[in-house]
Short mmCIF file of C-alpha atoms in Angstrom, two decimals:
data_model
loop_
_atom_site.label_atom_id
_atom_site.label_comp_id
_atom_site.label_asym_id
_atom_site.label_seq_id
_atom_site.Cartn_x
_atom_site.Cartn_y
_atom_site.Cartn_z
CA MET L 1 -31.84 55.04 -12.19
CA SER L 2 -29.16 53.31 -14.25
CA THR L 3 -25.49 53.97 -13.69
CA PRO L 4 -24.03 56.09 -16.47
CA VAL L 5 -21.50 54.45 -18.71
CA PRO L 6 -18.06 55.95 -18.13
CA PRO L 7 -16.34 57.65 -21.03
CA LEU L 8 -14.32 55.37 -23.23
CA GLY L 9 -11.43 57.75 -23.73
CA LYS L 10 -9.86 61.12 -23.21
CA LEU L 11 -7.13 63.33 -24.62
CA THR L 12 -3.76 63.13 -22.93
CA ALA L 13 -1.44 66.08 -22.29
CA SER L 14 0.35 65.29 -25.52
CA GLY L 15 -2.90 65.49 -27.43
CA ARG L 16 -3.04 61.76 -28.15
CA PHE L 17 -6.23 59.79 -27.52
CA ALA L 18 -5.87 57.06 -24.88
CA ALA L 19 -8.57 54.43 -24.24
CA VAL L 20 -9.76 54.26 -20.66
CA LYS L 21 -11.98 51.34 -19.64
CA SER L 22 -13.44 50.44 -16.30
CA LEU L 23 -12.53 47.01 -14.91
CA TRP L 24 -15.76 45.42 -16.10
CA LEU L 25 -14.91 46.33 -19.70
CA VAL L 26 -11.35 44.93 -19.58
CA PRO L 27 -11.06 41.64 -21.51
CA PRO L 28 -10.50 38.49 -19.40
CA ARG L 29 -7.07 38.02 -20.97
CA VAL L 30 -5.84 41.32 -19.54
CA ILE L 31 -7.29 40.59 -16.10
CA LEU L 32 -5.61 37.16 -16.06
CA GLN L 33 -2.31 38.68 -17.12
CA ARG L 34 -2.54 41.14 -14.22
CA ARG L 35 -3.07 38.22 -11.84
CA ALA L 36 -0.40 36.05 -13.43
CA SER L 37 2.44 37.52 -11.38
CA ARG L 38 0.63 36.67 -8.14
CA THR L 39 -0.10 33.12 -9.32
CA LEU L 40 3.50 32.58 -10.37
CA LEU L 41 4.64 33.98 -7.01
CA MET L 42 2.44 31.43 -5.19
CA HIS L 43 4.01 28.61 -7.22
CA ALA L 44 7.47 29.92 -6.31
CA ILE L 45 6.51 30.19 -2.63
CA ARG L 46 5.23 26.60 -2.62
CA ALA L 47 8.41 25.33 -4.27
CA THR L 48 10.60 27.28 -1.83
CA ALA L 49 8.57 26.13 1.18
CA ARG L 50 8.84 22.53 -0.01
CA VAL L 51 12.63 22.72 -0.30
CA VAL L 52 13.02 24.50 3.04
CA LEU L 53 10.82 21.97 4.86
CA LEU L 54 12.60 19.03 3.23
CA VAL L 55 16.07 20.38 4.04
CA ALA L 56 14.99 21.01 7.63
CA ALA L 57 13.55 17.50 7.94
CA ASP L 58 16.70 15.96 6.40
CA ILE L 59 19.01 17.90 8.73
CA ALA L 60 16.87 16.99 11.73
CA ALA L 61 16.95 13.33 10.74
CA PHE L 62 20.74 13.50 10.29
CA VAL L 63 21.22 15.15 13.70
CA LEU L 64 19.03 12.53 15.41
CA ALA L 65 20.86 9.69 13.64
CA ARG L 66 24.22 11.16 14.67
CA ALA L 67 23.01 11.52 18.26
CA ALA L 68 21.93 7.87 18.25
CA VAL L 69 25.37 6.80 17.01
CA ASN L 70 27.04 8.93 19.67
CA THR L 71 24.88 7.31 22.34
CA LEU L 72 25.77 3.89 21.00
CA GLN L 73 29.49 4.61 21.10
CA THR L 74 29.53 6.21 24.55
CA SER L 75 27.13 3.86 26.35
CA HIS L 76 28.82 1.97 29.20
CA ARG L 77 26.48 -0.95 28.66
CA LEU L 78 28.20 -1.68 25.35
CA GLU L 79 31.74 -1.68 26.71
CA PRO L 80 32.11 -5.45 26.18
CA LEU L 81 31.26 -4.84 22.52
CA ASP L 82 33.39 -1.72 22.27
CA ALA L 83 35.76 -3.14 19.68
CA ALA L 84 32.92 -4.44 17.56
CA THR L 85 30.99 -1.15 17.65
CA ARG L 86 34.09 0.84 16.76
CA TRP L 87 34.65 -1.46 13.81
CA ALA L 88 31.09 -1.36 12.53
CA VAL L 89 29.95 2.19 13.36
CA PRO L 90 31.48 5.12 11.42
CA PRO L 91 33.53 7.63 13.42
CA LEU L 92 31.90 10.92 14.45
CA GLY L 93 34.73 13.26 13.56
CA SER L 94 34.52 15.81 10.78
CA ALA L 95 33.49 13.06 8.38
CA GLY L 96 30.46 12.28 10.53
CA GLY L 97 29.66 15.94 11.31
CA TRP L 98 29.14 19.00 9.15
CA GLN L 99 30.87 17.39 6.16
CA MET L 100 28.42 14.50 6.11
CA GLY L 101 25.45 16.82 6.67
CA ALA L 102 26.49 19.08 3.80
CA ALA L 103 27.24 16.11 1.54
CA LEU L 104 23.83 14.64 2.37
CA VAL L 105 22.01 17.77 1.18
CA VAL L 106 24.18 17.93 -1.96
CA GLY L 107 23.59 14.25 -2.71
CA LEU L 108 19.83 14.62 -2.35
CA ILE L 109 19.88 17.67 -4.63
CA VAL L 110 21.83 15.78 -7.31
CA ALA L 111 19.46 12.79 -7.00
CA GLY L 112 16.44 15.07 -7.51
CA ALA L 113 15.01 14.34 -4.06
CA TYR L 114 13.83 17.94 -3.67
CA HIS L 115 11.82 18.08 -6.89
CA SER L 116 8.06 18.57 -6.98
CA GLY L 117 5.36 15.96 -7.41
CA ASP L 118 6.24 12.53 -6.07
CA ALA L 119 9.98 12.95 -6.66
CA TRP L 120 10.69 13.99 -3.06
CA ARG L 121 8.79 10.94 -1.80
CA SER L 122 10.68 8.52 -4.06
CA PRO L 123 12.72 5.97 -2.04
CA ARG L 124 14.93 5.48 -5.09
CA ARG L 125 15.90 9.16 -5.23
CA ILE L 126 16.39 9.37 -1.46
CA LEU L 127 18.60 6.28 -1.29
CA SER L 128 20.56 7.42 -4.36
CA GLY L 129 21.27 10.72 -2.62
CA VAL L 130 22.43 8.93 0.53
CA LEU L 131 24.68 6.59 -1.48
CA LEU L 132 26.29 9.56 -3.21
CA ALA L 133 26.68 11.60 -0.01
CA VAL L 134 28.37 8.84 2.00
CA GLY L 135 30.61 8.04 -0.95
CA LEU L 136 31.73 11.68 -1.24
CA VAL L 137 32.68 11.86 2.44
CA LEU L 138 34.40 8.48 2.75
CA TRP L 139 36.27 8.65 -0.57
CA ARG L 140 39.36 10.21 1.05
CA ASP L 141 39.40 7.62 3.84
CA LEU L 142 39.58 4.85 1.26
CA TRP L 143 43.21 5.76 0.56
CA VAL L 144 44.13 6.43 4.18
CA ARG L 145 42.42 3.73 6.27
CA GLY L 146 42.19 0.89 3.78
CA LEU L 147 39.37 -0.86 1.94
CA ALA L 148 37.83 -3.14 4.61
CA PRO L 149 36.95 -0.60 7.36
CA VAL L 150 35.78 2.00 4.83
CA VAL L 151 33.47 -0.49 3.12
CA VAL L 152 31.96 -1.52 6.47
CA HIS L 153 31.47 2.10 7.52
CA TYR L 154 30.02 2.94 4.10
CA LEU L 155 27.40 0.19 4.36
CA THR L 156 26.41 1.00 7.95
CA ALA L 157 26.23 4.73 7.21
CA VAL L 158 24.09 4.16 4.10
CA VAL L 159 21.70 1.88 5.97
CA GLY L 160 21.42 4.18 8.98
CA LEU L 161 21.05 7.42 7.05
CA GLY L 162 18.79 5.83 4.46
CA ILE L 163 16.35 4.64 7.12
CA ALA L 164 16.52 8.02 8.88
CA MET L 165 15.81 9.93 5.65
CA LEU L 166 12.92 7.66 4.64
CA LEU L 167 11.33 7.94 8.08
CA ALA L 168 11.75 11.72 8.11
CA ARG L 169 10.22 12.15 4.65
CA GLY L 170 7.34 9.82 5.55
CA ALA L 171 6.67 11.70 8.79
CA LEU L 172 6.72 15.05 6.97
CA ASP L 173 4.32 13.76 4.33
CA ARG L 174 1.87 12.56 6.99
CA LEU L 175 2.20 15.80 8.96
CA ILE L 176 1.39 17.92 5.92
CA GLY L 177 -1.56 15.69 5.09
CA ARG L 178 -2.97 16.11 8.62
CA LEU L 179 -2.43 19.87 8.75
CA ILE L 180 -4.16 20.34 5.41
CA ARG L 181 -7.33 18.82 6.86
CA ILE L 182 -7.46 21.31 9.78
CA PRO L 183 -9.87 24.15 8.86
CA LEU L 184 -7.90 26.78 10.81
CA PHE L 185 -4.67 25.84 9.05
CA HIS L 186 -4.26 28.27 6.14
CA SER L 187 -2.44 25.93 3.80
CA PRO L 188 -0.92 26.89 0.46
CA ALA L 189 -2.77 23.99 -1.18
CA GLU L 190 -3.04 24.26 -4.94
CA ARG L 191 -6.48 25.07 -6.31
CA VAL L 192 -7.14 22.80 -9.26
CA VAL L 193 -9.61 22.87 -12.13
CA LEU L 194 -10.04 19.58 -13.99
CA VAL L 195 -10.84 19.49 -17.70
CA GLY L 196 -12.76 16.44 -18.88
CA ASP L 197 -15.94 14.47 -18.39
CA PRO L 198 -16.61 14.13 -14.63
CA ASP L 199 -18.48 10.86 -15.25
CA ALA L 200 -15.74 9.20 -17.32
CA PRO L 201 -13.89 6.40 -15.44
CA ASP L 202 -10.43 7.73 -16.37
CA CYS L 203 -11.33 11.25 -15.21
CA ARG L 204 -12.80 9.96 -11.96
CA ARG L 205 -9.63 7.96 -11.32
CA VAL L 206 -7.41 11.01 -11.88
CA HIS L 207 -9.63 13.09 -9.58
CA ALA L 208 -9.50 10.40 -6.88
CA ARG L 209 -5.71 10.20 -7.03
CA LEU L 210 -5.27 13.97 -6.81
CA THR L 211 -7.63 14.43 -3.88
CA HIS L 212 -6.81 11.26 -1.92
CA PHE L 213 -4.47 12.98 0.54
CA GLY L 214 -6.44 16.24 0.63
CA VAL L 215 -3.41 18.30 -0.45
CA LEU L 216 -5.11 19.66 -3.60
CA ASP L 217 -8.23 21.81 -3.45
CA THR L 218 -10.53 20.98 -6.37
CA VAL L 219 -12.38 24.06 -7.63
CA GLY L 220 -14.54 22.25 -10.18
CA TRP L 221 -14.73 20.79 -13.68
CA ILE L 222 -14.56 22.16 -17.21
CA SER L 223 -16.62 19.94 -19.49
CA LEU L 224 -15.28 19.08 -22.93
CA GLY L 225 -18.80 18.76 -24.33
CA ALA L 226 -20.89 21.60 -25.66
CA PRO L 227 -24.28 21.22 -23.99
CA GLU L 228 -26.95 23.81 -24.65
CA GLY L 229 -27.16 26.09 -21.63
CA LEU L 230 -25.50 25.32 -18.30
CA ASP L 231 -24.33 21.81 -17.48
CA PRO L 232 -26.62 20.65 -14.65
CA ARG L 233 -24.06 18.27 -13.18
CA PRO L 234 -22.69 19.39 -9.79
CA GLY L 235 -19.20 20.81 -9.82
CA VAL L 236 -19.21 21.67 -13.55
CA LEU L 237 -18.22 25.32 -14.03
CA GLY L 238 -18.73 25.43 -17.77
CA THR L 239 -17.39 24.17 -21.07
CA LEU L 240 -13.94 24.67 -22.56
CA ASP L 241 -15.19 27.88 -24.20
CA ASP L 242 -15.74 29.26 -20.69
CA LEU L 243 -12.16 28.55 -19.55
CA TRP L 244 -11.13 32.23 -19.67
CA ASN L 245 -14.06 33.27 -17.48
CA VAL L 246 -13.53 30.35 -15.07
CA LEU L 247 -9.89 31.35 -14.58
CA GLN L 248 -10.92 34.96 -14.19
CA HIS L 249 -13.54 34.40 -11.48
CA ASN L 250 -11.78 31.62 -9.54
CA ALA L 251 -8.39 31.65 -7.88
CA VAL L 252 -6.91 28.75 -9.86
CA ASP L 253 -3.30 27.60 -9.66
CA THR L 254 -3.34 24.48 -11.82
CA VAL L 255 -5.41 23.10 -14.69
CA VAL L 256 -5.43 19.31 -15.07
CA LEU L 257 -6.44 17.91 -18.45
CA CYS L 258 -8.04 14.50 -17.94
CA GLY L 259 -9.76 13.99 -21.30
CA THR L 260 -8.72 14.19 -24.94
CA VAL L 261 -8.79 17.50 -26.84
CA ASP L 262 -8.11 18.44 -30.44
CA ASP L 263 -5.40 20.87 -31.57
CA ALA L 264 -7.68 23.93 -31.53
CA GLN L 265 -8.89 23.18 -27.99
CA LEU L 266 -5.34 22.55 -26.79
CA LYS L 267 -4.23 25.86 -28.29
CA LEU L 268 -7.06 27.64 -26.45
CA MET L 269 -6.04 26.03 -23.17
CA LEU L 270 -2.38 26.91 -23.63
CA GLU L 271 -3.20 30.55 -24.36
CA ALA L 272 -5.44 30.77 -21.28
CA VAL L 273 -3.04 29.15 -18.80
CA GLU L 274 -0.08 31.09 -20.20
CA SER L 275 -1.91 34.38 -19.71
CA ALA L 276 -2.96 33.43 -16.19
CA GLY L 277 0.42 32.04 -15.13
CA VAL L 278 -1.32 28.76 -14.33
CA ARG L 279 0.28 25.31 -14.59
CA LEU L 280 -1.17 22.86 -17.09
CA LEU L 281 -0.87 19.15 -16.29
CA ALA L 282 -2.09 16.59 -18.81
CA ALA L 283 -2.92 13.09 -17.62
CA SER L 284 -1.29 10.86 -20.20
CA ARG L 285 -3.58 8.94 -22.49
CA TYR L 286 -1.42 5.96 -21.52
CA GLU L 287 -2.19 6.48 -17.81
CA ARG L 288 -4.53 3.50 -17.85
CA LEU L 289 -1.47 1.38 -18.69
CA GLY L 290 0.53 2.43 -15.67
CA TRP L 291 3.64 0.49 -16.70
CA VAL L 292 4.00 2.19 -20.11
CA ARG L 293 6.80 4.77 -20.12
CA PRO L 294 6.30 7.33 -22.92
CA SER L 295 9.37 9.28 -23.94
CA PRO L 296 9.81 11.75 -26.82
CA ILE L 297 11.96 10.68 -29.76
CA SER L 298 12.55 12.05 -33.25
CA TYR L 299 13.30 10.34 -36.58
CA ARG L 300 14.19 12.56 -39.56
CA SER L 301 12.60 15.57 -37.80
CA GLN L 302 9.35 13.64 -37.26
CA PRO L 303 8.42 13.63 -33.55
CA PHE L 304 7.17 10.40 -32.00
CA MET L 305 6.29 9.22 -28.50
CA GLU L 306 8.16 5.98 -27.83
CA LEU L 307 6.26 3.60 -25.55
CA THR L 308 8.55 1.26 -23.63
CA LEU L 309 7.43 -1.72 -21.60
CA PRO L 310 10.08 -2.43 -18.96
CA SER L 311 9.75 -6.03 -17.85
CA LEU L 312 11.83 -8.98 -16.80
CA ARG L 313 14.40 -9.70 -19.53
CA ALA L 314 17.48 -11.92 -19.50
CA GLN L 315 19.85 -9.49 -17.76
CA GLN L 316 17.16 -8.49 -15.29
CA LEU L 317 16.43 -12.13 -14.47
CA TRP L 318 20.11 -12.72 -13.70
CA VAL L 319 20.25 -9.71 -11.39
CA LYS L 320 17.01 -10.71 -9.69
CA ARG L 321 18.24 -14.31 -9.22
CA ALA L 322 21.52 -13.13 -7.66
CA VAL L 323 19.63 -10.89 -5.24
CA ASP L 324 17.24 -13.76 -4.40
CA LEU L 325 20.10 -16.12 -3.59
CA LEU L 326 21.79 -13.53 -1.39
CA GLY L 327 18.58 -12.52 0.37
CA ALA L 328 17.26 -16.05 0.94
CA GLY L 329 20.64 -17.34 2.13
CA LEU L 330 21.15 -14.53 4.63
CA GLY L 331 17.51 -14.68 5.66
CA LEU L 332 17.61 -18.38 6.51
CA VAL L 333 20.77 -17.92 8.56
CA LEU L 334 19.39 -14.95 10.51
CA ILE L 335 15.95 -16.41 11.27
CA SER L 336 17.01 -20.02 11.81
CA PRO L 337 16.18 -19.83 15.58
CA LEU L 338 12.68 -18.57 14.71
CA LEU L 339 12.20 -21.37 12.19
CA ALA L 340 13.21 -23.96 14.79
CA PHE L 341 10.78 -22.48 17.32
CA ILE L 342 7.91 -22.55 14.76
CA ALA L 343 8.66 -26.19 13.92
CA LEU L 344 8.64 -27.13 17.61
CA ALA L 345 5.33 -25.32 18.21
CA ILE L 346 3.68 -27.12 15.28
CA LYS L 347 4.85 -30.51 16.56
CA LEU L 348 3.58 -29.84 20.07
CA ASP L 349 0.22 -28.47 18.90
CA SER L 350 -0.97 -31.23 16.55
CA SER L 351 0.12 -34.50 15.02
CA GLY L 352 1.55 -34.49 11.54
CA PRO L 353 4.54 -33.14 9.60
CA VAL L 354 6.03 -29.71 10.21
CA PHE L 355 5.99 -28.70 6.55
CA PHE L 356 3.17 -28.78 4.01
CA ALA L 357 3.86 -28.94 0.27
CA GLN L 358 1.45 -28.12 -2.57
CA GLU L 359 1.73 -28.20 -6.35
CA ARG L 360 1.73 -24.64 -7.67
CA VAL L 361 2.35 -23.02 -11.04
CA GLY L 362 5.56 -21.08 -11.54
CA ARG L 363 7.25 -19.14 -14.30
CA GLY L 364 6.24 -20.26 -17.78
CA GLY L 365 3.50 -22.52 -16.39
CA ARG L 366 5.97 -25.00 -14.85
CA THR L 367 4.77 -26.69 -11.68
CA PHE L 368 6.73 -26.94 -8.45
CA ARG L 369 6.09 -28.00 -4.85
CA MET L 370 5.66 -24.90 -2.72
CA MET L 371 6.74 -25.26 0.92
CA LYS L 372 4.82 -23.87 3.88
CA PHE L 373 4.73 -24.49 7.58
CA ARG L 374 1.68 -26.66 8.21
CA THR L 375 -1.21 -24.60 9.59
CA MET L 376 -4.08 -27.08 9.10
CA ARG L 377 -4.85 -30.53 10.37
CA VAL L 378 -3.70 -33.51 8.32
CA GLY L 379 -6.05 -34.26 5.42
CA ALA L 380 -7.41 -30.71 5.21
CA ASP L 381 -7.15 -30.69 1.39
CA ALA L 382 -9.65 -33.52 1.15
CA GLU L 383 -12.22 -31.38 3.01
CA LYS L 384 -11.95 -28.44 0.61
CA ALA L 385 -14.96 -29.46 -1.52
CA LYS L 386 -17.22 -29.72 1.54
CA LEU L 387 -16.33 -26.16 2.60
CA ALA L 388 -16.65 -24.53 -0.82
CA HIS L 389 -19.87 -22.78 0.21
CA LEU L 390 -17.90 -20.80 2.85
CA ASN L 391 -15.56 -19.26 0.24
CA THR L 392 -16.00 -15.49 0.71
CA SER L 393 -14.52 -14.52 -2.66
CA GLY L 394 -17.10 -16.42 -4.72
CA ASP L 395 -14.25 -17.48 -7.01
CA ALA L 396 -12.73 -20.96 -6.74
CA ARG L 397 -9.39 -19.51 -7.83
CA LEU L 398 -9.33 -17.35 -4.68
CA PHE L 399 -10.36 -19.87 -2.04
CA LYS L 400 -10.52 -17.91 1.23
CA ILE L 401 -12.50 -18.85 4.35
CA PRO L 402 -12.38 -16.63 7.46
CA ASN L 403 -12.15 -18.70 10.64
CA ASP L 404 -11.43 -21.82 8.62
CA PRO L 405 -12.30 -24.82 10.86
CA ARG L 406 -9.39 -26.81 9.45
CA VAL L 407 -6.76 -24.41 10.84
CA THR L 408 -4.96 -25.41 14.05
CA ARG L 409 -4.35 -23.15 17.04
CA VAL L 410 -0.72 -22.54 16.13
CA GLY L 411 -1.74 -22.29 12.48
CA THR L 412 -4.09 -19.41 13.27
CA PHE L 413 -1.22 -17.45 14.80
CA LEU L 414 1.18 -18.30 11.96
CA ARG L 415 -1.33 -17.23 9.31
CA LYS L 416 -2.21 -14.01 11.10
CA TRP L 417 1.44 -12.95 11.04
CA SER L 418 2.32 -14.67 7.71
CA LEU L 419 4.99 -16.75 9.47
CA ASP L 420 3.88 -19.91 7.67
CA GLU L 421 5.30 -18.52 4.42
CA LEU L 422 8.86 -18.22 5.75
CA ALA L 423 9.46 -21.82 4.66
CA GLN L 424 9.23 -20.60 1.06
CA LEU L 425 12.77 -19.25 1.42
CA PHE L 426 13.82 -22.84 0.61
CA ASN L 427 11.85 -22.55 -2.66
CA VAL L 428 13.75 -19.34 -3.40
CA LEU L 429 17.09 -21.10 -2.93
CA ARG L 430 15.99 -23.91 -5.27
CA GLY L 431 14.99 -21.39 -7.93
CA ASP L 432 11.26 -22.18 -7.90
CA MET L 433 10.29 -18.83 -6.38
CA SER L 434 11.57 -15.31 -5.85
CA VAL L 435 11.50 -13.15 -2.74
CA VAL L 436 9.23 -10.68 -4.60
CA GLY L 437 6.95 -11.73 -7.43
CA PRO L 438 3.42 -12.63 -8.54
CA ARG L 439 1.13 -14.72 -6.38
CA PRO L 440 1.48 -18.52 -6.96
CA PHE L 441 -1.69 -20.28 -8.17
CA PHE L 442 -2.85 -23.87 -8.62
CA GLU L 443 -2.35 -25.78 -11.87
CA SER L 444 -6.10 -26.52 -12.05
CA ASP L 445 -6.76 -22.77 -12.39
CA LEU L 446 -5.04 -22.66 -15.80
CA ALA L 447 -8.10 -24.26 -17.42
CA THR L 448 -10.13 -21.14 -16.57
CA TYR L 449 -7.50 -18.60 -17.72
CA ARG L 450 -8.24 -16.11 -20.47
CA ASP L 451 -5.50 -14.84 -22.75
CA HIS L 452 -4.55 -11.82 -20.60
CA HIS L 453 -4.33 -13.99 -17.46
CA PHE L 454 -1.26 -15.83 -18.76
CA GLY L 455 0.80 -12.63 -18.55
CA ARG L 456 1.26 -13.26 -14.82
CA LEU L 457 3.30 -16.38 -15.63
CA GLY L 458 6.16 -14.23 -16.96
CA ALA L 459 8.06 -14.22 -13.65
CA ARG L 460 8.82 -16.54 -10.77
CA PRO L 461 6.11 -16.36 -8.09
CA GLY L 462 7.12 -14.51 -4.95
CA ILE L 463 6.82 -14.81 -1.20
CA THR L 464 5.55 -11.24 -1.23
CA GLY L 465 4.37 -8.94 -3.98
CA LEU L 466 2.01 -6.15 -5.00
CA TRP L 467 -0.98 -8.33 -4.09
CA GLN L 468 0.29 -8.93 -0.57
CA VAL L 469 1.03 -5.26 0.17
CA SER L 470 -2.27 -4.14 -1.38
CA GLY L 471 -4.63 -6.02 0.89
CA ARG L 472 -3.88 -9.77 0.68
CA SER L 473 -7.06 -11.80 1.22
CA SER L 474 -9.22 -8.66 1.32
CA ILE L 475 -8.79 -8.50 -2.47
CA THR L 476 -11.45 -10.94 -3.68
CA ASP L 477 -11.50 -10.00 -7.38
CA PHE L 478 -9.36 -12.37 -9.46
CA GLU L 479 -9.02 -9.75 -12.22
CA GLU L 480 -7.56 -7.29 -9.72
CA VAL L 481 -5.04 -9.91 -8.54
CA VAL L 482 -4.00 -10.59 -12.14
CA ARG L 483 -3.74 -6.86 -12.82
CA LEU L 484 -1.42 -6.36 -9.86
CA ASP L 485 0.75 -9.32 -10.89
CA CYS L 486 1.06 -8.14 -14.50
CA GLU L 487 1.73 -4.58 -13.37
CA TYR L 488 4.60 -5.84 -11.22
CA ILE L 489 6.15 -7.74 -14.13
CA HIS L 490 5.93 -4.78 -16.50
CA ARG L 491 7.19 -2.24 -13.97
CA TRP L 492 9.91 -4.42 -12.47
CA SER L 493 13.08 -2.87 -11.09
CA LEU L 494 15.25 -3.49 -8.05
CA TRP L 495 13.82 -0.31 -6.56
CA LEU L 496 10.29 -1.67 -6.98
CA ASP L 497 11.33 -4.86 -5.18
CA LEU L 498 12.82 -2.80 -2.34
CA GLU L 499 9.65 -0.69 -2.17
CA ILE L 500 7.49 -3.81 -1.88
CA LEU L 501 9.80 -5.28 0.79
CA PHE L 502 9.59 -2.04 2.80
CA LYS L 503 5.77 -2.18 2.57
CA THR L 504 5.54 -5.87 3.45
CA LEU L 505 6.33 -5.51 7.15
CA PRO L 506 3.69 -2.77 7.74
CA ALA L 507 1.17 -4.86 5.77
CA VAL L 508 1.90 -7.87 7.99
CA LEU L 509 1.67 -5.78 11.15
CA ARG L 510 -1.69 -4.37 10.05
CA ARG L 511 -2.86 -7.97 9.46
CA THR L 512 -5.27 -6.72 6.78
CA GLY L 513 -6.89 -9.65 5.01
CA ALA L 514 -4.73 -12.19 6.85
CA TYR L 515 -6.53 -15.50 7.52
#
């Protein structure tokens, strides 16, 4: 027996007719609007939880850093260095207590280090907040104690707090990523619906990036096509015409547009997400060119999207050269005992010179002699043709042989820890290389270059770079190496150089692709 259809209306006390519909007759728009307040509340809870966790982590890192400084100043073992520590380490009075803690939170807020997305992970924003906070606290002391001690305390405080904040943010990021993967942990992970073709390379790349750390829960896909009947592909919930129903029957927080839609389709999406209180994120059509920075601009009331390509220009080259000179000079002074020990070990291990020089291609295609500590026996270059069949990359431009028989015992150790490349600091001083830059190649490789390969010659080659921190010798695709080099040139900034330098040491310690 079928269930009777409920009446569609009744007379109110005032005599007016009011429509009454059961839930199954209510349009999806109304149902989504009823749920919108809950969805918006979840977004607010996530944002609040993020800020609270970050503030707690920052305060904890500050307290631990302050405790470490207190231990350093009160340790009896450092009494012979008491004068030096008092000169170099900031005092722990009010300026190093609650004032510094409060200024640190304020500085991070101003720098945008509590924003959503990747903003709170950004080393640039974190270090900018630390620079501002320490400056706010020590500004008064500049007029009371003089320039020299305040500058020293400013630098030590920035370095100490900067490292503490970066470590705390990194630890929090890893902790959240691990907790999300625990089934019993009821996480507030965002539930995401992706709009686009699941088989398209760009859409797959966006999906992979969003789900890499497991923080986002992918509900499924909305196809932009209009196939007859249901889309048989797994994970496809329907077409764009079904978006209202998909949002109605699935607890969705965010819609991510991966493909390209026309104006009518975009209007439909905006109406649906607005009614549901759902966020709409559109992957830029310029996402495949990661270094392009689109920004809105208007001329005579006509809106445009300006595409800028930040790369190494004259002023940037001057800044980069000044930083290279300072870094290479200080580096050679600090590690000079290590360099002497490496030279002695090479001499004792095998006959031949300590250094090995090769012709490489630098900025603008100019050649230079790149210095390295010798890691192979004398005459190893002449044996290269005989060992070509052992090249694991299959590309002569990326000549890599695991367990190369030409490498000496000391050379194996130096290569494993990338110590042989420390000699390139002399190339940096001479202006042939930079501390951070593209990978240097051989002049003979230029004959095989295609037009887009020459873009990597737009900067001085570096001791380290995106290639080195992305896998080193484990990257055996020449096109991928060129892509990383060109991406570095187009995205260059001092912050990018600092980011690569911070990643270099962990990459060396992991020894991934080092041989």
